[in-house]
mmCIF file of C-alpha atoms in Angstrom:
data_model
loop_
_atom_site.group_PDB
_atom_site.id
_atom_site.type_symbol
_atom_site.label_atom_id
_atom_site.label_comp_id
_atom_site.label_asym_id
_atom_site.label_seq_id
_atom_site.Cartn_x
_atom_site.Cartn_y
_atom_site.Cartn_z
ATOM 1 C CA UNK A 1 44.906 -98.832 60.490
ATOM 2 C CA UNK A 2 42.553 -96.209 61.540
ATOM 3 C CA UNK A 3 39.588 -98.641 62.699
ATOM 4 C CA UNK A 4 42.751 -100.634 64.770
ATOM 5 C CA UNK A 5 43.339 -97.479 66.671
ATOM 6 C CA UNK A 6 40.021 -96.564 67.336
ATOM 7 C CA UNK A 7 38.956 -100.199 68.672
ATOM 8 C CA UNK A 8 42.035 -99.736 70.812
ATOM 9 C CA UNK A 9 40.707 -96.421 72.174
ATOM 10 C CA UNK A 10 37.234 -97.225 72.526
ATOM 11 C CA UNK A 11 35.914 -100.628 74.232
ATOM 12 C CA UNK A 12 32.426 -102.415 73.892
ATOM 13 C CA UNK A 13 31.894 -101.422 77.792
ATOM 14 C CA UNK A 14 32.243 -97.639 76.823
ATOM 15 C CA UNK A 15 29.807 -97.591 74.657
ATOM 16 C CA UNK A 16 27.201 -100.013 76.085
ATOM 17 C CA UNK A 17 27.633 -97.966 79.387
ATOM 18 C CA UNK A 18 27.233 -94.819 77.035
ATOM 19 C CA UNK A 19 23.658 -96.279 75.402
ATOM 20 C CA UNK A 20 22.569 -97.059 78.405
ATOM 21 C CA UNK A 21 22.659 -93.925 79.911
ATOM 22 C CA UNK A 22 20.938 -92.045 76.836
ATOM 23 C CA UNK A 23 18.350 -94.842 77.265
ATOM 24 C CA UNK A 24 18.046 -93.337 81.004
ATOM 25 C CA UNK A 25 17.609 -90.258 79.887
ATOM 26 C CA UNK A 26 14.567 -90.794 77.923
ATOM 27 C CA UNK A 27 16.773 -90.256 74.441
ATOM 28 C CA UNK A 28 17.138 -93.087 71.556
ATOM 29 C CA UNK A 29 21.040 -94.095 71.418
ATOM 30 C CA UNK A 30 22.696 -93.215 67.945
ATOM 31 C CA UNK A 31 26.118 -93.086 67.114
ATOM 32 C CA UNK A 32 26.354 -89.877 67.035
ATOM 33 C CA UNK A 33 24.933 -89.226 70.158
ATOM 34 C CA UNK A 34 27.062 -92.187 71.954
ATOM 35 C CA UNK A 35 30.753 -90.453 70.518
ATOM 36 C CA UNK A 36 29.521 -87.343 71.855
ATOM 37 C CA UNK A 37 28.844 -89.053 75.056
ATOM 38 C CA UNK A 38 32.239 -90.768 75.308
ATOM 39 C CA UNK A 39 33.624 -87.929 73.576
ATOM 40 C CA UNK A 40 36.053 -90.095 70.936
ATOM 41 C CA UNK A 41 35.693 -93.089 68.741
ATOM 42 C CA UNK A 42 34.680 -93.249 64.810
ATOM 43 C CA UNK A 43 31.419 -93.951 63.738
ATOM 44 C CA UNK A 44 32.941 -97.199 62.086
ATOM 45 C CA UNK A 45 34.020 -98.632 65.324
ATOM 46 C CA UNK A 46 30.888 -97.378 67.445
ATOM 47 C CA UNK A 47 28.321 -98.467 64.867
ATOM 48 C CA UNK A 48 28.882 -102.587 65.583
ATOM 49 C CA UNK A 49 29.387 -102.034 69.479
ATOM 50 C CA UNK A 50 25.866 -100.362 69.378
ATOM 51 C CA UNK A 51 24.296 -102.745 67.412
ATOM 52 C CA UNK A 52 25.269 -105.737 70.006
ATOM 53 C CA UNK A 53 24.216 -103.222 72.490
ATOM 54 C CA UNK A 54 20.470 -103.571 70.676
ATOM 55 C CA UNK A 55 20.978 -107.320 70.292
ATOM 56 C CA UNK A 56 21.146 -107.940 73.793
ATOM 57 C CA UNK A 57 19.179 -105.270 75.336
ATOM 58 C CA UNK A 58 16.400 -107.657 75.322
ATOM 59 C CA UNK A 59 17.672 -109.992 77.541
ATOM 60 C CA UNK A 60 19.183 -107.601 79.961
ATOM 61 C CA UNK A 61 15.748 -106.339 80.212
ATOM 62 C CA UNK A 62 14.992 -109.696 81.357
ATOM 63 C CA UNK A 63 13.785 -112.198 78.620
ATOM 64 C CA UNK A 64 10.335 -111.710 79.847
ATOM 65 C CA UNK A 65 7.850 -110.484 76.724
ATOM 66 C CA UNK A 66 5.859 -111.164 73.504
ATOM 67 C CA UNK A 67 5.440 -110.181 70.734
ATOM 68 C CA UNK A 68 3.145 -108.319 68.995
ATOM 69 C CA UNK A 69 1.087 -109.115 65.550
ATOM 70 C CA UNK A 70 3.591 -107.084 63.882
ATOM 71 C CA UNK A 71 6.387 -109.183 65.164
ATOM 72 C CA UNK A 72 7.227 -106.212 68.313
ATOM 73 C CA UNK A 73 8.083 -107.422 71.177
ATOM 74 C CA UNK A 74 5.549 -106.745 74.154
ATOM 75 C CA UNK A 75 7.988 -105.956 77.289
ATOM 76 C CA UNK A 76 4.662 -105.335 79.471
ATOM 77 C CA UNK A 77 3.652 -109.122 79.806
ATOM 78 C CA UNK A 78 4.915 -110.524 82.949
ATOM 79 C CA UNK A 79 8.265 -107.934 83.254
ATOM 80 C CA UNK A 80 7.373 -106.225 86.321
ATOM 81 C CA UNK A 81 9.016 -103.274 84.597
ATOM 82 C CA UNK A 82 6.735 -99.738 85.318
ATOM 83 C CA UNK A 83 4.671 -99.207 82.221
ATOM 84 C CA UNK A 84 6.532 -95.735 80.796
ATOM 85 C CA UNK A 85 9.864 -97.562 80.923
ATOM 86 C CA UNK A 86 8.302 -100.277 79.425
ATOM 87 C CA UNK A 87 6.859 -98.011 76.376
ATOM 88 C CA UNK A 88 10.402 -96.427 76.237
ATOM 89 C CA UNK A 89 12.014 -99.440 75.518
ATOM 90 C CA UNK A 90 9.168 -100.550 73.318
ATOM 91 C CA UNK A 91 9.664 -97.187 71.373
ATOM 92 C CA UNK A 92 13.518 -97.827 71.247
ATOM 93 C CA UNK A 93 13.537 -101.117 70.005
ATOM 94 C CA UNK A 94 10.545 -99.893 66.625
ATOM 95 C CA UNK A 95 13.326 -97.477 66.189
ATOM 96 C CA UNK A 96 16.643 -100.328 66.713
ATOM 97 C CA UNK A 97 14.142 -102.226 64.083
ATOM 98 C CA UNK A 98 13.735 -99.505 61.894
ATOM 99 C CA UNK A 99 17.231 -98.265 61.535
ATOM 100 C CA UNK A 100 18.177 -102.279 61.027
ATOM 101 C CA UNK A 101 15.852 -101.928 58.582
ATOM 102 C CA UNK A 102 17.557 -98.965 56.712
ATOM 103 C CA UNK A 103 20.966 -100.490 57.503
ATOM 104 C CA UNK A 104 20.147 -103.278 55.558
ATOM 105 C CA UNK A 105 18.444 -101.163 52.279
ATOM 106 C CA UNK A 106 21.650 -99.173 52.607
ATOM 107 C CA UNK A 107 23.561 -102.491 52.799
ATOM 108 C CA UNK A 108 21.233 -103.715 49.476
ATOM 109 C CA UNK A 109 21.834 -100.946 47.662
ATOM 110 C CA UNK A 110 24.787 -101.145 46.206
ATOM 111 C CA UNK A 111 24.208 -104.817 45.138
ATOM 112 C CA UNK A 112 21.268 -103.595 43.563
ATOM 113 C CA UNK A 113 22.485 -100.786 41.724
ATOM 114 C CA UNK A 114 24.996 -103.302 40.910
ATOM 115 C CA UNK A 115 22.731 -105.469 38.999
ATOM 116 C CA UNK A 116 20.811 -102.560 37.343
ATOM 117 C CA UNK A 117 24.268 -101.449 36.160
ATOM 118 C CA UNK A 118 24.471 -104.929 34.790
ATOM 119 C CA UNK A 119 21.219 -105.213 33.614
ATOM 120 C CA UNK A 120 21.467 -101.912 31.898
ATOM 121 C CA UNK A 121 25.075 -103.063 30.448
ATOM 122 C CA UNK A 122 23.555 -105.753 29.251
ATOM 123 C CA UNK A 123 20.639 -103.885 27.522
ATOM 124 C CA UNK A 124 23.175 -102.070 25.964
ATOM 125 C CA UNK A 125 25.116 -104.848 24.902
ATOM 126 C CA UNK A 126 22.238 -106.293 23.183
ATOM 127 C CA UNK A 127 21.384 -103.174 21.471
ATOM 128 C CA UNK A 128 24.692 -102.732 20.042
ATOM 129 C CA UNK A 129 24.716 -105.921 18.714
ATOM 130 C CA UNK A 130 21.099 -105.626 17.258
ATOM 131 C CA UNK A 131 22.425 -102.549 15.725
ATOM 132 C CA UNK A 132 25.592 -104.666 14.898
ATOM 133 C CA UNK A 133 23.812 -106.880 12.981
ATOM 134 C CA UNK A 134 21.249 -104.048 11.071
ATOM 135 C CA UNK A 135 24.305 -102.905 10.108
ATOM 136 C CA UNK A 136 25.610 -105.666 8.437
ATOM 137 C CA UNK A 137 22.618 -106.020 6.961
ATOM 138 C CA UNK A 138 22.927 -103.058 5.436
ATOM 139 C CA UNK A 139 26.799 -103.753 4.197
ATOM 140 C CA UNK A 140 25.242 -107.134 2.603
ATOM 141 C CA UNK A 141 23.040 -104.860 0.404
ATOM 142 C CA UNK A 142 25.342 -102.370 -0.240
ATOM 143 C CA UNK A 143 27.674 -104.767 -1.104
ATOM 144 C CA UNK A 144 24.925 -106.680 -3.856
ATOM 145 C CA UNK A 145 24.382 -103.758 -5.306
ATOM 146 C CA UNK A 146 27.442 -102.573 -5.421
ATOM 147 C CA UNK A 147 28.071 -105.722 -7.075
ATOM 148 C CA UNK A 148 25.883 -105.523 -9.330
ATOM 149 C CA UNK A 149 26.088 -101.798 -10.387
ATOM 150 C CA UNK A 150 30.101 -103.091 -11.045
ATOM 151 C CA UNK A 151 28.487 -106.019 -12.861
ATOM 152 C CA UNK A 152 26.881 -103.670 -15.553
ATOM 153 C CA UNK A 153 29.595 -101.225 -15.930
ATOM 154 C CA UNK A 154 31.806 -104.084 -17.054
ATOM 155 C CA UNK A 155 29.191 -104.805 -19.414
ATOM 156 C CA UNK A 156 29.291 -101.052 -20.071
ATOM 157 C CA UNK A 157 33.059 -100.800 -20.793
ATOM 158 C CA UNK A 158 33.153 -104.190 -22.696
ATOM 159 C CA UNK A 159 30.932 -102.548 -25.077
ATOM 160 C CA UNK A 160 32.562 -99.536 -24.675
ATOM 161 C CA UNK A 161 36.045 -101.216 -25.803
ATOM 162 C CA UNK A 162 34.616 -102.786 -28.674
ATOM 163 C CA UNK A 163 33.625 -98.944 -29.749
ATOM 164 C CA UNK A 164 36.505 -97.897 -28.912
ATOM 165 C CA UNK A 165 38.872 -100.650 -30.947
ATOM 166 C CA UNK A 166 36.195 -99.507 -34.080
ATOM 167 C CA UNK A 167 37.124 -95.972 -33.089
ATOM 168 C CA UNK A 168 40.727 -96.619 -33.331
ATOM 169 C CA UNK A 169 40.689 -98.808 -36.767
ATOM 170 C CA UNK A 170 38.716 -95.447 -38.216
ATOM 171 C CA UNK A 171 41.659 -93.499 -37.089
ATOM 172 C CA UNK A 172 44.249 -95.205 -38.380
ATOM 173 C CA UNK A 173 42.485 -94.889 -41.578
ATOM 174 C CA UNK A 174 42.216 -91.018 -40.828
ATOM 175 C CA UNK A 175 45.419 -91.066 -39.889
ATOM 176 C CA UNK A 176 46.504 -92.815 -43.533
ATOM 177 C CA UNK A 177 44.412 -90.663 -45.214
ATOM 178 C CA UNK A 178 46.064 -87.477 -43.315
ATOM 179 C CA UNK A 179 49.436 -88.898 -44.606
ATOM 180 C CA UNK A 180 48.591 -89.132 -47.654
ATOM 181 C CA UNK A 181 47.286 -85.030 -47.309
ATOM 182 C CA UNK A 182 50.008 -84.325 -45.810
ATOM 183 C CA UNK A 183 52.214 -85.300 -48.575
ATOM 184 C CA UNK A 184 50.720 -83.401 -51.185
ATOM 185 C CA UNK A 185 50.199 -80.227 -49.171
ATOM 186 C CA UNK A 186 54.398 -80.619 -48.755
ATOM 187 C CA UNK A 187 54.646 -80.633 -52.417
ATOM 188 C CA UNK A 188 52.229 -77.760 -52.766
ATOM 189 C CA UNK A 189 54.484 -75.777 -50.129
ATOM 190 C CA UNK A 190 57.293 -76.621 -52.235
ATOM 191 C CA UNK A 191 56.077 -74.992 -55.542
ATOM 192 C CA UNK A 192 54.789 -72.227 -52.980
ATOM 193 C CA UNK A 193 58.013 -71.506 -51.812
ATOM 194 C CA UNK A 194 59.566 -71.511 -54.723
ATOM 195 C CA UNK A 195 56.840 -69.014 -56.544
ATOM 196 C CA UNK A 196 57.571 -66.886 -53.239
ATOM 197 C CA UNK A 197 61.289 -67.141 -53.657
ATOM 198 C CA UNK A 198 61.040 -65.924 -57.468
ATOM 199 C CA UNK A 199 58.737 -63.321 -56.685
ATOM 200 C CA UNK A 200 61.077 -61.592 -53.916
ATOM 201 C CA UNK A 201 64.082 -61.955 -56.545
ATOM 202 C CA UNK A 202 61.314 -59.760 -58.283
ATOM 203 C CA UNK A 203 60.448 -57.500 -55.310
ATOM 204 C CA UNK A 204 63.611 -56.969 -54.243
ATOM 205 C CA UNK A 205 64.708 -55.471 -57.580
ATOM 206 C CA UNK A 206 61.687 -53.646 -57.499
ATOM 207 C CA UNK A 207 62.696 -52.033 -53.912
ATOM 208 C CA UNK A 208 66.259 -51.458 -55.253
ATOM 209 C CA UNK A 209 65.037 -49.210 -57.892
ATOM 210 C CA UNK A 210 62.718 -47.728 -55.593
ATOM 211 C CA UNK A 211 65.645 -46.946 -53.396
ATOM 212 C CA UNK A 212 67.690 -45.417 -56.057
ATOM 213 C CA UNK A 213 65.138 -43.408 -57.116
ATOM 214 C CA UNK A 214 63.831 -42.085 -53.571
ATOM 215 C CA UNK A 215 67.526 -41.106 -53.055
ATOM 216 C CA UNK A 216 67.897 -39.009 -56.129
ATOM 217 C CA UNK A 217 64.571 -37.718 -54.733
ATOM 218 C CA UNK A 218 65.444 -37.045 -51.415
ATOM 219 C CA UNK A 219 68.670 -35.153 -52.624
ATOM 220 C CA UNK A 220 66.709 -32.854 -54.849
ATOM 221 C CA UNK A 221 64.711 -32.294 -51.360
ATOM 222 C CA UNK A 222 67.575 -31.423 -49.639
ATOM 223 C CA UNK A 223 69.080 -29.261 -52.047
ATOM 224 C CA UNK A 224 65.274 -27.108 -52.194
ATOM 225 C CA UNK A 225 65.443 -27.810 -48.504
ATOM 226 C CA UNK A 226 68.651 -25.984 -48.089
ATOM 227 C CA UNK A 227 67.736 -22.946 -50.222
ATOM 228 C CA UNK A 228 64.709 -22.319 -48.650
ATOM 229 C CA UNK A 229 66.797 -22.373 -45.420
ATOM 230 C CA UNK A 230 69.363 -19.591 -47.089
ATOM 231 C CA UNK A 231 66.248 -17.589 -47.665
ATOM 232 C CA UNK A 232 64.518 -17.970 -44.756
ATOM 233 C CA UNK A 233 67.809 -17.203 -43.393
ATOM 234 C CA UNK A 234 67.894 -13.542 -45.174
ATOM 235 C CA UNK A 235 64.378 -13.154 -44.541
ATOM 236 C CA UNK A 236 64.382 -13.555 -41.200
ATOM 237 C CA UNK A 237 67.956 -11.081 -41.335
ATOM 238 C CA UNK A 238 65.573 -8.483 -42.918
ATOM 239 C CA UNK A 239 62.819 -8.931 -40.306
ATOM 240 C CA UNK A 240 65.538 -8.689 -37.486
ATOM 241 C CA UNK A 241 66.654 -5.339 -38.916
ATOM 242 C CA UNK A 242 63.490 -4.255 -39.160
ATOM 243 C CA UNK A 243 62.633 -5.031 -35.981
ATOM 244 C CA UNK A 244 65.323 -3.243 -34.185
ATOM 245 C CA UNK A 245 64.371 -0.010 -36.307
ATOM 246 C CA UNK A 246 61.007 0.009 -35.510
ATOM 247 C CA UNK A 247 62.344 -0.666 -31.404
ATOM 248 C CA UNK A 248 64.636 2.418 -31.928
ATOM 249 C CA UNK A 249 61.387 4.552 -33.484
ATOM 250 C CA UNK A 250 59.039 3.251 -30.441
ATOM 251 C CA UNK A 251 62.267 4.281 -27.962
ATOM 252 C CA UNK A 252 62.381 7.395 -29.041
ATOM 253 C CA UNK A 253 58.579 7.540 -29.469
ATOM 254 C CA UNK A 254 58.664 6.629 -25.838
ATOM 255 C CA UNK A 255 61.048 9.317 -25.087
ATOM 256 C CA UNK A 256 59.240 12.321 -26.149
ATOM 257 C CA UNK A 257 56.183 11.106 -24.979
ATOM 258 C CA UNK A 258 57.924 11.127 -21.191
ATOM 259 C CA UNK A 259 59.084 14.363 -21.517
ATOM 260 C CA UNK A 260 55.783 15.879 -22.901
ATOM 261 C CA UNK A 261 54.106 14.495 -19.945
ATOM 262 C CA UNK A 262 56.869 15.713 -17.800
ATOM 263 C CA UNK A 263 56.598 19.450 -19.171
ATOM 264 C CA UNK A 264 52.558 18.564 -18.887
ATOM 265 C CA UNK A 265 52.884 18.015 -15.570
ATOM 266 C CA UNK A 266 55.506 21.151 -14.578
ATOM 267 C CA UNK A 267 52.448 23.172 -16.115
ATOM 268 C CA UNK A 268 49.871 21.892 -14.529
ATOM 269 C CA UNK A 269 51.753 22.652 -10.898
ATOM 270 C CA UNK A 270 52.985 25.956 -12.260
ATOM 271 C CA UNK A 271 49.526 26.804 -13.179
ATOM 272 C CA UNK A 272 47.820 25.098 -9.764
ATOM 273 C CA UNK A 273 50.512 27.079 -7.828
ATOM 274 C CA UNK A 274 49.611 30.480 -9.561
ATOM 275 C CA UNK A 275 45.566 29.815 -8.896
ATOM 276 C CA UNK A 276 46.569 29.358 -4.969
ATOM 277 C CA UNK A 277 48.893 32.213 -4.930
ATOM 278 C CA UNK A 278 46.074 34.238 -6.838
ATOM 279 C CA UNK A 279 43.370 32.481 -3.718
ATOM 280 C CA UNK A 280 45.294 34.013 -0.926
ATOM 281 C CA UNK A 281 45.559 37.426 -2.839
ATOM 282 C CA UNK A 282 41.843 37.542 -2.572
ATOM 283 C CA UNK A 283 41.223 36.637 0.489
ATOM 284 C CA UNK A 284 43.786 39.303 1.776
ATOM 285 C CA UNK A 285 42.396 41.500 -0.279
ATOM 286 C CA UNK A 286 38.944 40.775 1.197
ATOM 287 C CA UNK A 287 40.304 40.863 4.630
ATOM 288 C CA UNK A 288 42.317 44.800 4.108
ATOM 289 C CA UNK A 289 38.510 45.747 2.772
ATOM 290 C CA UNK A 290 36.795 44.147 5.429
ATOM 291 C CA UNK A 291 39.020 45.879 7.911
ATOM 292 C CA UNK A 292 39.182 49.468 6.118
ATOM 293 C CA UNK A 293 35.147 48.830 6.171
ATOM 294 C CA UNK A 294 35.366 48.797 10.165
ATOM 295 C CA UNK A 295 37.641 51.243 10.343
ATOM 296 C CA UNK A 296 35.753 54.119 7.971
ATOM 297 C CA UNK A 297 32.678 53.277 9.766
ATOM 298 C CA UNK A 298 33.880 53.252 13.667
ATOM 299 C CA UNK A 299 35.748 56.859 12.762
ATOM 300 C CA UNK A 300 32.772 58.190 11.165
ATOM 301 C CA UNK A 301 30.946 57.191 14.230
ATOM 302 C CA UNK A 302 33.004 58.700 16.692
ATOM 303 C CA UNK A 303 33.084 62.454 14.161
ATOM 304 C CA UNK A 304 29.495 61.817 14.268
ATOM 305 C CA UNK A 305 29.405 61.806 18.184
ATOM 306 C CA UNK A 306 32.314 64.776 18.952
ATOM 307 C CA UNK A 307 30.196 67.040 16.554
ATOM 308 C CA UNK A 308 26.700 66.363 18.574
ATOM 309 C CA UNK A 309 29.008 66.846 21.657
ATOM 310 C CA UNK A 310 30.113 70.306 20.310
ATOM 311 C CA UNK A 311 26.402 71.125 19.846
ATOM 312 C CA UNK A 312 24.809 70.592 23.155
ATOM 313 C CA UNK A 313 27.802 72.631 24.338
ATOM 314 C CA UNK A 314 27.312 75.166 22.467
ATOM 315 C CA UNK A 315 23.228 74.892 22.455
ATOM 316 C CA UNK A 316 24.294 75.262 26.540
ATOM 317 C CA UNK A 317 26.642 78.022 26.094
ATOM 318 C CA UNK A 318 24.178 80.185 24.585
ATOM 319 C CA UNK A 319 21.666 79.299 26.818
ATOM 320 C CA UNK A 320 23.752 80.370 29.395
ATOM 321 C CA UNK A 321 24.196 83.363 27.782
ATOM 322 C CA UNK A 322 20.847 84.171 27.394
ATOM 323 C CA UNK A 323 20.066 84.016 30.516
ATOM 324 C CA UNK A 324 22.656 85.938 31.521
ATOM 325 C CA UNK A 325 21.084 89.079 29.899
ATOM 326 C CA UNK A 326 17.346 88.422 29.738
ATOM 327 C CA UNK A 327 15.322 88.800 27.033
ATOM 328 C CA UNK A 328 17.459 87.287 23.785
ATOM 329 C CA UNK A 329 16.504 83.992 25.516
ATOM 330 C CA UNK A 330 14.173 83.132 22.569
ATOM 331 C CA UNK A 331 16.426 83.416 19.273
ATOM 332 C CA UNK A 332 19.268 81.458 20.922
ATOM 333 C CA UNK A 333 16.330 78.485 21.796
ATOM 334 C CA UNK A 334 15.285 78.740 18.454
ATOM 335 C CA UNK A 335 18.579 78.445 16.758
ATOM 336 C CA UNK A 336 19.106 75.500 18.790
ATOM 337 C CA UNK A 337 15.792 74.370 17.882
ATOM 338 C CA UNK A 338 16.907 74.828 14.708
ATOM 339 C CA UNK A 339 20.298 73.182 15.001
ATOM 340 C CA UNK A 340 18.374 70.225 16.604
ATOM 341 C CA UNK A 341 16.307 70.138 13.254
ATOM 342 C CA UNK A 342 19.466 69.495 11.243
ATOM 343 C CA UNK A 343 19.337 65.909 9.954
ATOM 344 C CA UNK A 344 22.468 64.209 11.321
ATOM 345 C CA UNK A 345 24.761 62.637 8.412
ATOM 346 C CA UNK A 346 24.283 58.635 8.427
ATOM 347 C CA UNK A 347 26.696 56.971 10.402
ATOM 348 C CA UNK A 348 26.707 54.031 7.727
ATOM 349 C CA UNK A 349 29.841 54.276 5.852
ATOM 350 C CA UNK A 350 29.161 54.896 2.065
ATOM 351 C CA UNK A 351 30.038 51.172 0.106
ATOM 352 C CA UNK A 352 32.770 51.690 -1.852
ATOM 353 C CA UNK A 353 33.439 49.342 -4.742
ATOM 354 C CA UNK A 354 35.556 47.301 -4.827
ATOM 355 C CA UNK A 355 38.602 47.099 -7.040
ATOM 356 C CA UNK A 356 39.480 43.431 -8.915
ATOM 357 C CA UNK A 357 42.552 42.208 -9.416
ATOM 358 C CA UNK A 358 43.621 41.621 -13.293
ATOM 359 C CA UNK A 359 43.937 38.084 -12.776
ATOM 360 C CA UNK A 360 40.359 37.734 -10.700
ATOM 361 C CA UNK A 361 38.140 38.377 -13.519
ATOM 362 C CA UNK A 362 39.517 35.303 -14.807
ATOM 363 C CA UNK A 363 39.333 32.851 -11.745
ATOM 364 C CA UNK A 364 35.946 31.037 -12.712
ATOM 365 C CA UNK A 365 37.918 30.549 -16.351
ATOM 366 C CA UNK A 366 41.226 29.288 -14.779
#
């Protein structure tokens, strides 16, 4: 429906007028170049339209021409035609031959890719059926010797019946020979069972006189049983008692041992409160004689100092005197040369000793 429309569209004139132009131009006309010069058409519908274009091209050039060794046609023999037009056609029709050349390989092609498909389908064909029949060949042989291999083991398990139906005639004389075990070891069991059943007649007398006598046994046991209880019983009574009198003697134990510590310890802080009260008597003690010290020594200082005062005031008085009236000057300087001879009493207070407490003696014993 396509190809309809575009023959419809575009005529044989439009493209011949179209190839002819590109021929003008110096360019070879291809269908691509023709529906770009008309400007619409498929390559379908232009590609048959150019081709009869090429068919008669030679013709419309005139007729006039020969051809060539390699079958060309010569358009410069007798045309008239001016020798570059002449080479362009001559170089457009090589190229119309060559692309008819093409057109046809492409047109080939497929046939022959056709029969190499065929050829190779063929090839294949025989193949499989050469490998067909290897494998039958192979499922023949098989086949024998599977045959045969069946062949012997029927062999084998006719033999093997045979040894099999001997097998089975010596167990059924097993078997009779079993039975006839079996029958005496039943009779055996029989006198068995009976010696068994006579015996525990036997044993279980035994066991009843066992019983009897483990009971008068086990009541004697109880009985001892039951005084040793009674006696553990007043034992333990007497242990109890004892107990709780030796709990009350470590109670009371405990008791005077408290209160010994307690009047331990009300000595030992009546006696480390007596040694501190006895400390600070000494040290105010030490501090009164420390102070008295001071005291002796600054007021023997200041007696020492009024006296030498009163001296020099006298030693002036009665130089004053003396010089008052003349000549006794001498005696008064020599009785204060002679009071100014007088050793001065130390102004070191005299150590006295000091008096102990009763109770100091006795600190470094304390």
């Amino acid at each position: 429906m396509d190809i309809s429309r575009a023959t419809r569209s575009v005529q044989k004139e439009d493209v011949w007028q179209a190839a002819d132009a590109l021929l003008l131009e110096g360019k070879r006309p291809t269908i691509e170049r023709v529906r770009q010069k008309i400007g619409r058409g498929s390559p379908n519908t232009v590609s048959p339209m150019l081709e009869g274009w090429f068919a008669t091209l030679g013709p419309r050039l005139g007729g006039v021409g020969g051809q060539t060794q390699s079958g060309a046609v010569d358009l410069s023999i007798g045309s008239g035609l001016p020798a570059a037009l002449v080479q362009a056609m001559q170089q457009v029709w090589e190229q119309v031959q060559a692309q008819a050349a093409q057109a046809a390989d492409a047109e080939l092609e497929p046939v022959r890719q056709d029969l190499q498909a065929q050829q190779q389908a063929l090839d294949d064909a025989q193949q499989a059926l050469e490998q067909e029949r290897n494998h039958l060949a192979q499922q023949r042989a098989t086949t024998e010797q599977a045959l045969a291999v069946a062949h012997a083991q029927i062999k084998m398990q006719g033999a093997r019946l045979s040894d099999l139906e001997q097998a089975g005639r010596q167990k059924d004389q097993l078997a009779a020979t079993q039975q006839q075990r079996l029958q005496s070891l039943e009779q055996e069991l029989f006198a068995n069972r009976k010696a068994r059943d006579e015996a525990d007649l036997a044993h279980a007398e035994q066991l009843r006189e066992l019983q009897h006598s483990a009971q008068q046994q086990q009541h004697r046991v109880l009985q001892d049983l039951d005084r040793a209880r009674q006696e553990t019983k007043q034992a333990m009574a007497a242990q109890r008692a004892e107990q709780e009198t030796h709990a009350k003697l470590d109670a009371q134990w405990q008791q005077e041992r408290q209160g010994l510590q307690a009047q331990s310890e009300l000595q030992a802080g009546q006696l480390q409160h007596a040694q501190a009260e006895v400390q600070q008597l000494l040290h105010r003690l030490q501090t009164a004689e420390a102070t008295h010290t001071q005291a002796l020594a600054l007021q023997s200082h200041q007696h020492e100092n009024a006296l030498a005062q009163l001296r020099l005031e006298m030693a002036q008085s009665a130089v004053a005197q003396n010089a008052g009236r003349g000549g006794n000057a001498t005696p008064t300087a020599d009785a204060v040369a002679a009071n100014g001879r007088r050793p001065m009493r130390s102004s070191a207070p005299t150590a006295r000793p000091v008096r102990m407490l009763p109770g100091s003696r006795r600190r470094g014993k304390i």
